[in-house]
């Protein structure tokens, strides 16, 4: 290639042969990294300021460059993905911005790449993308958390069975069940916040691998991009994707929680449970069976959480065998991050409103909480309060349950005489000790389902929500 025309590649100087055209188009990342344009522009402006401070650009040139770069971001926000077909020469987002900037400001554009490498650029763009995705996810999580807390408040003292092994276990307050998910979300939010803090360092100035070849003040770019500081090691900074890994892993864990919620609601909406009416606005019908109302929203969420796990797995597998520092394999790490960010954004765009619109059938829940010997633990506790060792109390109540099963009665329907044949310590006060309320309230510990404890837990959850807001 002659030295006078603008090369079609950013690296064509040492090559005599053109690339195989099929390989050339196959290795491109612009078909997916075009969405990094806004971050590439911000990072380029930050770099331009740093090289201006180093004397590479005059302040007039810097202004011109900034203006050109902002026009590129503008074009991206107007045209979206159409920029990919509009710029067939662009190999990746970095190349695209350079080509477009050249169109805008001529050869001055070619100074922008002084003292930088695409390896640090992509590391920076991805950090900026992930940081924004974390912020969006946190906002969505707050909305979902709020919907759950409000639902818990509405539930008041409504009860439901809790399950272990998917068998009825003990009665709990509906609010207690909902607050279990609030606990999960709080952990998810703290994982994301934590990851955000750890990733908030700026790779610009790391060069291709060994550090920039210009005496750059790296704090200029770091500050311009709202990073806390420059990254401390150039080899790590150009090859590190921990921030993406942590993001996808935290999102995968969040996806697991959301999927469990979706699974419970799917089950609870069945005729077999009958605990809730699916909101029509968020359900679909069947083209074949006219009577059906299907829980597509919760099913899709359950399904999409699989993709989130897939993204985390792809990244971990991608990175684990890479020698330091940059390797082109890393280009494959972009799409799973985009997919995870899009998938969780989609889920959180419907989940809070869906949750807020849930209508439980408290009567059916209460009947379920009231039958099937869910007060057996409370009954055993009654006997231990009378001084009977728990192991023995368990045995006595087991015998009472068997008598109930044989005669189709609940514990509270057995007579005192019958109970006394099992254990003489049963007294009149037994029936008071195994009411639904007493069964709840005997779990009077921090984190238990006793009514005053749940009330406190709800107040605290609300306080954390406002504190967070
Ligand atoms: N498109 C590349 C990526 O996503 C950008 C970095 C390219 N660096 C290089 N040395 N080829 O990883």
Short mmCIF file of C-alpha atoms and ligand atoms in Angstrom, two decimals:
data_model
loop_
_atom_site.label_atom_id
_atom_site.label_comp_id
_atom_site.label_asym_id
_atom_site.label_seq_id
_atom_site.Cartn_x
_atom_site.Cartn_y
_atom_site.Cartn_z
CA UNK A 1 0.00 0.00 0.00
CA UNK A 2 1.32 3.46 -0.88
CA UNK A 3 1.89 5.83 2.02
CA UNK A 4 -0.43 8.52 0.74
CA UNK A 5 -3.85 6.90 0.87
CA UNK A 6 -5.70 6.18 4.09
CA UNK A 7 -5.19 2.47 4.82
CA UNK A 8 -8.36 0.37 5.07
CA UNK A 9 -7.00 -1.33 8.19
CA UNK A 10 -5.47 0.02 11.37
CA UNK A 11 -2.51 -2.32 10.97
CA UNK A 12 -1.87 -2.86 7.25
CA UNK A 13 1.70 -1.49 7.08
CA UNK A 14 3.60 -4.75 7.51
CA UNK A 15 1.29 -6.80 5.29
CA UNK A 16 1.91 -7.47 1.60
CA UNK A 17 -1.06 -9.74 0.99
CA UNK A 18 -4.67 -8.77 1.55
CA UNK A 19 -6.68 -10.86 3.99
CA UNK A 20 -8.71 -13.80 2.81
CA UNK A 21 -12.12 -12.12 2.38
CA UNK A 22 -14.05 -14.82 4.20
CA UNK A 23 -11.63 -14.74 7.13
CA UNK A 24 -11.71 -10.97 7.08
CA UNK A 25 -15.44 -10.75 7.53
CA UNK A 26 -15.58 -13.69 9.96
CA UNK A 27 -13.10 -12.15 12.41
CA UNK A 28 -14.87 -8.81 12.63
CA UNK A 29 -16.48 -7.68 15.85
CA UNK A 30 -18.26 -4.59 14.52
CA UNK A 31 -21.49 -6.56 13.88
CA UNK A 32 -21.82 -6.77 17.69
CA UNK A 33 -19.41 -4.25 19.24
CA UNK A 34 -21.11 -1.36 17.41
CA UNK A 35 -23.12 -0.91 20.57
CA UNK A 36 -19.95 0.15 22.37
CA UNK A 37 -19.73 3.34 20.29
CA UNK A 38 -20.89 5.66 23.12
CA UNK A 39 -18.27 4.22 25.50
CA UNK A 40 -15.57 4.25 22.82
CA UNK A 41 -16.37 7.92 22.23
CA UNK A 42 -16.23 8.80 25.93
CA UNK A 43 -12.97 6.87 26.34
CA UNK A 44 -11.54 8.55 23.24
CA UNK A 45 -12.39 11.99 24.57
CA UNK A 46 -10.72 11.08 27.86
CA UNK A 47 -7.63 9.87 25.99
CA UNK A 48 -7.60 12.99 23.81
CA UNK A 49 -7.47 15.11 26.95
CA UNK A 50 -4.58 13.07 28.29
CA UNK A 51 -2.54 13.38 25.08
CA UNK A 52 -3.33 17.06 24.88
CA UNK A 53 -1.87 17.45 28.37
CA UNK A 54 1.16 15.51 27.11
CA UNK A 55 1.62 18.02 24.29
CA UNK A 56 0.44 15.87 21.35
CA UNK A 57 -2.59 18.05 20.61
CA UNK A 58 -3.12 21.77 20.88
CA UNK A 59 -6.19 22.86 22.80
CA UNK A 60 -7.76 23.92 19.51
CA UNK A 61 -7.17 20.42 18.08
CA UNK A 62 -8.60 18.87 21.21
CA UNK A 63 -11.78 20.89 20.82
CA UNK A 64 -12.10 19.86 17.20
CA UNK A 65 -11.57 16.24 18.13
CA UNK A 66 -14.13 16.32 20.93
CA UNK A 67 -16.70 17.85 18.64
CA UNK A 68 -16.08 15.21 15.98
CA UNK A 69 -16.29 12.41 18.53
CA UNK A 70 -19.55 13.69 19.95
CA UNK A 71 -21.01 13.83 16.45
CA UNK A 72 -20.15 10.12 16.10
CA UNK A 73 -21.99 9.32 19.32
CA UNK A 74 -24.93 11.33 18.07
CA UNK A 75 -24.94 9.43 14.79
CA UNK A 76 -24.93 6.16 16.74
CA UNK A 77 -27.88 7.19 18.86
CA UNK A 78 -29.84 8.20 15.78
CA UNK A 79 -28.98 5.29 13.50
CA UNK A 80 -28.34 2.44 15.89
CA UNK A 81 -27.31 -0.83 14.30
CA UNK A 82 -27.66 0.68 10.81
CA UNK A 83 -24.12 2.05 11.22
CA UNK A 84 -22.82 -1.49 10.70
CA UNK A 85 -24.08 -1.81 7.13
CA UNK A 86 -23.39 1.87 6.47
CA UNK A 87 -19.68 1.37 7.23
CA UNK A 88 -18.63 -1.91 5.62
CA UNK A 89 -14.91 -1.10 5.99
CA UNK A 90 -15.08 -0.99 9.80
CA UNK A 91 -13.47 -3.99 11.43
CA UNK A 92 -14.45 -3.16 14.97
CA UNK A 93 -15.78 -0.28 17.04
CA UNK A 94 -12.31 1.26 17.36
CA UNK A 95 -11.74 1.19 13.64
CA UNK A 96 -15.21 2.59 13.04
CA UNK A 97 -14.67 5.58 15.29
CA UNK A 98 -11.32 6.30 13.68
CA UNK A 99 -12.82 6.09 10.17
CA UNK A 100 -15.73 8.32 11.08
CA UNK A 101 -13.54 10.80 12.88
CA UNK A 102 -11.33 11.00 9.81
CA UNK A 103 -14.42 11.84 7.78
CA UNK A 104 -15.24 14.59 10.25
CA UNK A 105 -11.89 16.21 10.97
CA UNK A 106 -9.49 14.77 8.39
CA UNK A 107 -5.96 13.68 9.24
CA UNK A 108 -6.09 15.21 12.69
CA UNK A 109 -8.15 12.13 13.58
CA UNK A 110 -5.10 9.94 13.06
CA UNK A 111 -3.35 11.59 16.02
CA UNK A 112 -5.95 10.19 18.40
CA UNK A 113 -4.33 6.77 18.43
CA UNK A 114 -1.06 8.23 19.75
CA UNK A 115 -0.04 6.42 22.92
CA UNK A 116 -2.90 3.95 22.98
CA UNK A 117 -3.85 0.48 21.82
CA UNK A 118 -7.11 -1.24 21.04
CA UNK A 119 -6.27 -3.67 23.83
CA UNK A 120 -6.66 -1.01 26.50
CA UNK A 121 -9.59 0.55 24.59
CA UNK A 122 -11.71 -2.58 24.54
CA UNK A 123 -10.90 -3.23 28.20
CA UNK A 124 -12.07 0.32 28.98
CA UNK A 125 -15.19 0.21 26.80
CA UNK A 126 -16.28 -3.04 28.36
CA UNK A 127 -15.75 -1.70 31.87
CA UNK A 128 -17.88 1.32 31.04
CA UNK A 129 -20.56 -0.92 29.55
CA UNK A 130 -20.60 -3.23 32.57
CA UNK A 131 -20.61 -0.33 35.02
CA UNK A 132 -23.73 1.07 33.37
CA UNK A 133 -25.35 -2.36 33.20
CA UNK A 134 -24.73 -2.76 36.94
CA UNK A 135 -26.37 0.60 37.63
CA UNK A 136 -29.39 -0.30 35.50
CA UNK A 137 -29.70 -3.70 37.15
CA UNK A 138 -29.52 -2.12 40.61
CA UNK A 139 -32.31 0.29 39.69
CA UNK A 140 -34.46 -2.58 38.40
CA UNK A 141 -33.75 -4.60 41.52
CA UNK A 142 -34.84 -1.73 43.73
CA UNK A 143 -38.16 -1.60 41.87
CA UNK A 144 -38.69 -5.34 42.30
CA UNK A 145 -37.70 -5.18 45.96
CA UNK A 146 -40.17 -2.38 46.50
CA UNK A 147 -42.97 -4.38 44.88
CA UNK A 148 -42.21 -7.35 47.14
CA UNK A 149 -42.11 -5.22 50.29
CA UNK A 150 -45.44 -3.62 49.37
CA UNK A 151 -46.96 -7.03 48.72
CA UNK A 152 -45.67 -8.21 52.11
CA UNK A 153 -47.25 -5.20 53.74
CA UNK A 154 -50.59 -5.85 52.01
CA UNK A 155 -50.49 -9.49 53.13
CA UNK A 156 -50.71 -8.39 56.78
CA UNK A 157 -51.21 -11.50 58.92
CA UNK A 158 -52.22 -13.77 56.04
CA UNK A 159 -50.80 -17.26 56.39
CA UNK A 160 -49.66 -20.01 54.09
CA UNK A 161 -47.91 -23.32 54.44
CA UNK A 162 -44.16 -23.39 54.17
CA UNK A 163 -42.68 -26.42 52.49
CA UNK A 164 -39.65 -28.59 52.88
CA UNK A 165 -39.22 -31.34 50.30
CA UNK A 166 -42.26 -29.67 48.72
CA UNK A 167 -44.31 -31.26 51.49
CA UNK A 168 -46.26 -28.98 53.82
CA UNK A 169 -44.01 -28.14 56.76
CA UNK A 170 -45.15 -25.35 59.09
CA UNK A 171 -47.42 -22.36 58.67
CA UNK A 172 -45.71 -19.06 57.93
CA UNK A 173 -46.90 -15.55 57.26
CA UNK A 174 -47.20 -14.77 53.55
CA UNK A 175 -45.13 -11.68 54.37
CA UNK A 176 -42.39 -13.92 55.76
CA UNK A 177 -42.27 -15.85 52.50
CA UNK A 178 -42.10 -12.67 50.43
CA UNK A 179 -39.39 -11.22 52.63
CA UNK A 180 -37.28 -14.31 51.91
CA UNK A 181 -36.95 -12.97 48.36
CA UNK A 182 -36.15 -9.50 49.68
CA UNK A 183 -33.21 -11.06 51.53
CA UNK A 184 -31.99 -12.67 48.31
CA UNK A 185 -32.29 -9.40 46.39
CA UNK A 186 -30.38 -7.55 49.06
CA UNK A 187 -27.51 -10.01 48.66
CA UNK A 188 -27.71 -9.66 44.88
CA UNK A 189 -27.59 -5.88 45.14
CA UNK A 190 -24.65 -6.03 47.50
CA UNK A 191 -22.76 -8.39 45.14
CA UNK A 192 -23.29 -5.99 42.24
CA UNK A 193 -22.37 -2.93 44.28
CA UNK A 194 -19.27 -4.69 45.47
CA UNK A 195 -18.27 -5.73 41.93
CA UNK A 196 -18.82 -2.17 40.76
CA UNK A 197 -16.42 -0.81 43.37
CA UNK A 198 -13.77 -3.35 42.44
CA UNK A 199 -14.02 -2.75 38.70
CA UNK A 200 -14.04 1.02 38.82
CA UNK A 201 -10.42 1.52 37.69
CA UNK A 202 -9.31 2.90 34.35
CA UNK A 203 -7.23 0.76 31.94
CA UNK A 204 -6.39 3.71 29.65
CA UNK A 205 -2.65 4.25 29.54
CA UNK A 206 -1.92 0.51 29.75
CA UNK A 207 -0.98 0.45 26.06
CA UNK A 208 -0.94 -2.84 24.21
CA UNK A 209 0.52 -4.73 27.14
CA UNK A 210 3.44 -2.95 28.79
CA UNK A 211 2.06 0.55 29.38
CA UNK A 212 1.71 3.62 27.19
CA UNK A 213 4.81 4.74 25.31
CA UNK A 214 3.97 8.35 26.07
CA UNK A 215 4.47 9.97 29.44
CA UNK A 216 0.71 10.18 29.99
CA UNK A 217 -0.85 11.42 33.17
CA UNK A 218 -3.23 8.49 33.53
CA UNK A 219 -5.27 10.20 36.19
CA UNK A 220 -6.65 12.61 33.56
CA UNK A 221 -8.51 9.90 31.64
CA UNK A 222 -9.48 8.07 34.82
CA UNK A 223 -11.08 11.20 36.20
CA UNK A 224 -12.80 12.09 32.92
CA UNK A 225 -14.48 8.67 32.90
CA UNK A 226 -15.45 8.78 36.60
CA UNK A 227 -13.14 5.90 37.47
CA UNK A 228 -11.63 5.97 40.95
CA UNK A 229 -8.02 5.61 39.72
CA UNK A 230 -5.92 4.10 36.91
CA UNK A 231 -5.44 0.31 36.97
CA UNK A 232 -2.16 -0.62 38.65
CA UNK A 233 -0.72 -3.14 36.15
CA UNK A 234 -0.77 -2.88 32.37
CA UNK A 235 -0.56 -6.62 31.69
CA UNK A 236 -3.45 -7.31 34.00
CA UNK A 237 -5.48 -4.36 32.78
CA UNK A 238 -5.34 -5.36 29.11
CA UNK A 239 -6.15 -9.02 29.72
CA UNK A 240 -8.39 -8.82 32.78
CA UNK A 241 -12.08 -9.54 32.33
CA UNK A 242 -12.86 -10.22 35.99
CA UNK A 243 -15.29 -7.32 35.97
CA UNK A 244 -17.28 -9.01 33.19
CA UNK A 245 -17.01 -12.38 34.89
CA UNK A 246 -18.15 -10.99 38.23
CA UNK A 247 -20.99 -9.16 36.56
CA UNK A 248 -22.25 -12.24 34.71
CA UNK A 249 -21.80 -14.40 37.80
CA UNK A 250 -23.68 -11.95 40.00
CA UNK A 251 -26.41 -11.73 37.37
CA UNK A 252 -26.52 -15.51 37.09
CA UNK A 253 -27.04 -15.77 40.85
CA UNK A 254 -29.74 -13.14 40.65
CA UNK A 255 -31.26 -15.13 37.78
CA UNK A 256 -31.34 -18.22 39.99
CA UNK A 257 -33.29 -16.30 42.63
CA UNK A 258 -35.71 -14.85 40.11
CA UNK A 259 -36.16 -18.29 38.62
CA UNK A 260 -37.05 -19.78 42.01
CA UNK A 261 -39.65 -17.06 42.52
CA UNK A 262 -41.00 -17.73 39.03
CA UNK A 263 -41.13 -21.44 39.74
CA UNK A 264 -43.03 -20.93 43.00
CA UNK A 265 -45.59 -18.66 41.37
CA UNK A 266 -46.00 -21.08 38.49
CA UNK A 267 -46.75 -23.85 40.98
CA UNK A 268 -48.93 -21.72 43.23
CA UNK A 269 -51.08 -20.64 40.31
CA UNK A 270 -52.03 -24.23 39.47
CA UNK A 271 -55.47 -25.58 40.38
CA UNK A 272 -53.64 -28.03 42.64
CA UNK A 273 -52.34 -25.21 44.85
CA UNK A 274 -54.82 -22.47 44.01
CA UNK A 275 -52.88 -19.81 45.93
CA UNK A 276 -53.13 -17.10 43.33
CA UNK A 277 -54.95 -15.87 40.28
CA UNK A 278 -52.50 -15.03 37.53
CA UNK A 279 -52.89 -11.42 36.47
CA UNK A 280 -54.49 -11.50 33.02
CA UNK A 281 -52.32 -8.65 31.84
CA UNK A 282 -49.30 -10.89 32.25
CA UNK A 283 -50.70 -14.23 31.10
CA UNK A 284 -51.56 -15.79 27.80
CA UNK A 285 -54.22 -18.13 26.49
CA UNK A 286 -53.95 -21.36 24.57
CA UNK A 287 -54.74 -21.53 20.87
CA UNK A 288 -56.12 -25.01 21.41
CA UNK A 289 -57.66 -25.20 24.87
CA UNK A 290 -60.13 -22.35 25.38
CA UNK A 291 -60.14 -22.58 29.19
CA UNK A 292 -56.42 -22.01 29.66
CA UNK A 293 -54.58 -19.13 31.28
CA UNK A 294 -50.88 -19.84 31.08
CA UNK A 295 -48.08 -18.45 33.23
CA UNK A 296 -45.85 -17.50 30.30
CA UNK A 297 -44.17 -14.67 32.15
CA UNK A 298 -42.89 -16.81 34.99
CA UNK A 299 -42.00 -19.64 32.62
CA UNK A 300 -40.01 -17.34 30.35
CA UNK A 301 -38.19 -15.92 33.34
CA UNK A 302 -37.30 -19.44 34.44
CA UNK A 303 -36.05 -20.14 30.94
CA UNK A 304 -34.11 -16.91 30.57
CA UNK A 305 -32.27 -17.48 33.82
CA UNK A 306 -30.63 -20.39 31.99
CA UNK A 307 -29.12 -17.97 29.49
CA UNK A 308 -27.70 -15.94 32.35
CA UNK A 309 -25.93 -19.00 33.70
CA UNK A 310 -24.74 -19.70 30.18
CA UNK A 311 -23.13 -16.26 29.90
CA UNK A 312 -21.20 -16.71 33.14
CA UNK A 313 -20.05 -20.16 32.05
CA UNK A 314 -18.95 -18.92 28.61
CA UNK A 315 -16.82 -16.17 30.14
CA UNK A 316 -15.20 -18.40 32.73
CA UNK A 317 -14.37 -21.00 30.09
CA UNK A 318 -13.07 -18.34 27.73
CA UNK A 319 -10.68 -16.78 30.21
CA UNK A 320 -9.35 -19.77 32.08
CA UNK A 321 -6.79 -20.90 29.52
CA UNK A 322 -5.49 -17.54 28.35
CA UNK A 323 -1.82 -16.71 28.77
CA UNK A 324 -1.18 -13.06 29.62
CA UNK A 325 -1.93 -10.61 28.27
CA UNK A 326 -4.41 -9.71 25.48
CA UNK A 327 -5.61 -12.55 23.24
CA UNK A 328 -8.17 -12.23 20.50
CA UNK A 329 -10.27 -14.88 22.26
CA UNK A 330 -11.35 -12.03 24.52
CA UNK A 331 -13.40 -10.63 21.67
CA UNK A 332 -15.72 -13.60 22.25
CA UNK A 333 -16.36 -12.33 25.76
CA UNK A 334 -18.41 -9.39 24.59
CA UNK A 335 -21.57 -11.07 23.38
CA UNK A 336 -22.28 -13.04 26.57
CA UNK A 337 -21.94 -9.80 28.55
CA UNK A 338 -24.32 -7.99 26.20
CA UNK A 339 -26.73 -10.90 26.32
CA UNK A 340 -26.66 -11.06 30.12
CA UNK A 341 -27.22 -7.30 30.37
CA UNK A 342 -30.09 -7.39 27.86
CA UNK A 343 -31.68 -10.46 29.40
CA UNK A 344 -31.68 -9.12 32.95
CA UNK A 345 -32.89 -5.72 31.73
CA UNK A 346 -35.77 -7.46 29.96
CA UNK A 347 -36.69 -9.51 33.01
CA UNK A 348 -36.56 -6.49 35.29
CA UNK A 349 -38.68 -4.50 32.87
CA UNK A 350 -41.67 -6.77 33.58
CA UNK A 351 -41.03 -8.37 36.97
CA UNK A 352 -41.77 -5.41 39.30
CA UNK A 353 -45.13 -4.61 37.67
CA UNK A 354 -46.03 -8.30 37.52
CA UNK A 355 -45.17 -8.70 41.21
CA UNK A 356 -47.14 -5.60 42.18
CA UNK A 357 -50.22 -6.95 40.38
CA UNK A 358 -50.26 -10.35 42.12
CA UNK A 359 -53.51 -11.22 43.90
CA UNK A 360 -53.21 -14.05 46.35
CA UNK A 361 -56.12 -16.25 47.43
CA UNK A 362 -55.49 -15.81 51.12
CA UNK A 363 -58.46 -18.04 52.00
CA UNK A 364 -57.03 -20.99 50.09
CA UNK A 365 -53.59 -20.35 51.53
CA UNK A 366 -55.01 -20.28 55.02
CA UNK A 367 -56.90 -23.54 54.56
CA UNK A 368 -53.67 -25.13 53.37
CA UNK A 369 -51.81 -23.67 56.34
CA UNK A 370 -54.45 -25.04 58.67
CA UNK A 371 -54.56 -28.62 57.57
CA UNK A 372 -52.13 -31.47 57.18
CA UNK A 373 -50.76 -31.35 60.77
CA UNK A 374 -48.71 -28.23 60.21
CA UNK A 375 -49.05 -27.55 63.92
CA UNK A 376 -47.24 -30.76 64.86
CA UNK A 377 -44.01 -28.89 65.69
CA UNK A 378 -45.94 -26.49 67.87
CA UNK A 379 -47.66 -29.47 69.51
CA UNK A 380 -44.30 -31.07 70.28
CA UNK A 381 -43.10 -27.74 71.65
CA UNK A 382 -46.14 -27.75 73.96
CA UNK A 383 -44.98 -31.04 75.45
CA UNK A 384 -41.36 -29.92 75.80
CA UNK A 385 -42.64 -26.86 77.65
CA UNK A 386 -44.17 -29.38 80.09
CA UNK A 387 -40.70 -30.79 80.68
CA UNK A 388 -40.84 -33.73 78.27
CA UNK A 389 -37.59 -34.31 76.32
CA UNK A 390 -38.06 -33.33 72.68
CA UNK A 391 -37.27 -36.80 71.34
CA UNK A 392 -40.14 -38.21 73.47
CA UNK A 393 -42.47 -35.32 72.62
CA UNK A 394 -41.80 -35.94 68.92
CA UNK A 395 -42.78 -39.58 69.36
CA UNK A 396 -46.01 -38.71 71.25
CA UNK A 397 -47.10 -36.17 68.64
CA UNK A 398 -46.21 -38.66 65.93
CA UNK A 399 -48.62 -41.10 67.59
CA UNK A 400 -51.30 -38.39 67.78
CA UNK A 401 -50.80 -37.61 64.08
CA UNK A 402 -51.20 -41.29 63.24
CA UNK A 403 -54.43 -41.43 65.24
CA UNK A 404 -55.58 -38.33 63.34
CA UNK A 405 -54.68 -39.88 59.99
CA UNK A 406 -56.54 -43.08 60.85
CA UNK A 407 -59.68 -41.20 61.85
CA UNK A 408 -59.32 -38.31 59.36
CA UNK A 409 -58.97 -35.59 61.95
CA UNK A 410 -56.47 -32.81 62.62
CA UNK A 411 -54.64 -32.63 65.94
CA UNK A 412 -57.02 -29.99 67.25
CA UNK A 413 -59.94 -32.35 66.58
CA UNK A 414 -58.65 -35.12 68.84
CA UNK A 415 -60.20 -35.30 72.31
CA UNK A 416 -58.23 -34.68 75.45
CA UNK A 417 -58.99 -38.24 76.58
CA UNK A 418 -57.55 -39.65 73.40
CA UNK A 419 -54.48 -37.47 73.76
CA UNK A 420 -54.01 -38.48 77.39
CA UNK A 421 -53.88 -42.14 76.42
CA UNK A 422 -50.84 -41.19 74.36
CA UNK A 423 -49.25 -39.00 77.04
CA UNK A 424 -50.74 -38.03 80.41
CA UNK A 425 -49.15 -34.56 80.33
CA UNK A 426 -51.61 -33.26 77.71
CA UNK A 427 -53.85 -30.63 79.36
CA UNK A 428 -56.73 -28.34 78.44
CA UNK A 429 -54.30 -25.65 77.40
CA UNK A 430 -53.02 -27.86 74.57
CA UNK A 431 -55.66 -26.64 72.12
CA UNK A 432 -54.68 -23.01 72.71
CA UNK A 433 -51.05 -23.91 72.03
CA UNK A 434 -51.74 -25.32 68.57
CA UNK A 435 -53.99 -22.69 67.01
CA UNK A 436 -52.69 -21.19 63.79
CA UNK A 437 -51.67 -18.01 65.62
CA UNK A 438 -49.90 -19.89 68.39
CA UNK A 439 -48.18 -22.08 65.82
CA UNK A 440 -46.82 -18.97 64.14
CA UNK A 441 -45.93 -17.13 67.31
CA UNK A 442 -43.96 -19.95 68.89
CA UNK A 443 -41.25 -19.15 66.31
CA UNK A 444 -40.29 -16.11 68.30
CA UNK A 445 -36.67 -15.64 67.27
CA UNK A 446 -34.87 -13.20 65.02
CA UNK A 447 -35.69 -14.34 61.50
CA UNK A 448 -38.65 -16.46 62.65
CA UNK A 449 -42.25 -16.24 61.49
CA UNK A 450 -43.80 -15.12 64.82
CA UNK A 451 -46.11 -12.23 63.95
CA UNK A 452 -44.21 -9.55 65.92
CA UNK A 453 -40.92 -10.73 64.41
CA UNK A 454 -42.25 -10.45 60.86
CA UNK A 455 -43.64 -7.02 61.64
CA UNK A 456 -40.18 -5.92 62.75
CA UNK A 457 -38.57 -7.58 59.74
CA UNK A 458 -40.92 -5.73 57.41
CA UNK A 459 -40.22 -2.38 59.10
CA UNK A 460 -36.50 -3.03 58.75
CA UNK A 461 -36.82 -4.06 55.10
CA UNK A 462 -38.71 -0.84 54.39
CA UNK A 463 -36.09 1.20 56.22
CA UNK A 464 -33.28 -0.39 54.20
CA UNK A 465 -35.21 0.39 51.04
CA UNK A 466 -35.53 4.10 51.84
CA UNK A 467 -31.96 4.23 53.11
CA UNK A 468 -30.88 2.70 49.79
CA UNK A 469 -33.02 5.12 47.79
N1 LIG B 1 -12.16 -6.20 18.61
C1 LIG B 1 -11.09 -6.48 19.53
C2 LIG B 1 -11.68 -7.16 20.78
O1 LIG B 1 -12.82 -7.07 20.97
C3 LIG B 1 -10.44 -5.22 19.95
C4 LIG B 1 -9.04 -5.39 20.40
C5 LIG B 1 -8.22 -5.81 19.27
N2 LIG B 1 -6.85 -5.88 19.61
C6 LIG B 1 -5.99 -6.53 18.85
N3 LIG B 1 -4.77 -6.55 19.26
N4 LIG B 1 -6.37 -7.19 17.78
O2 LIG B 1 -10.98 -7.80 21.53
#
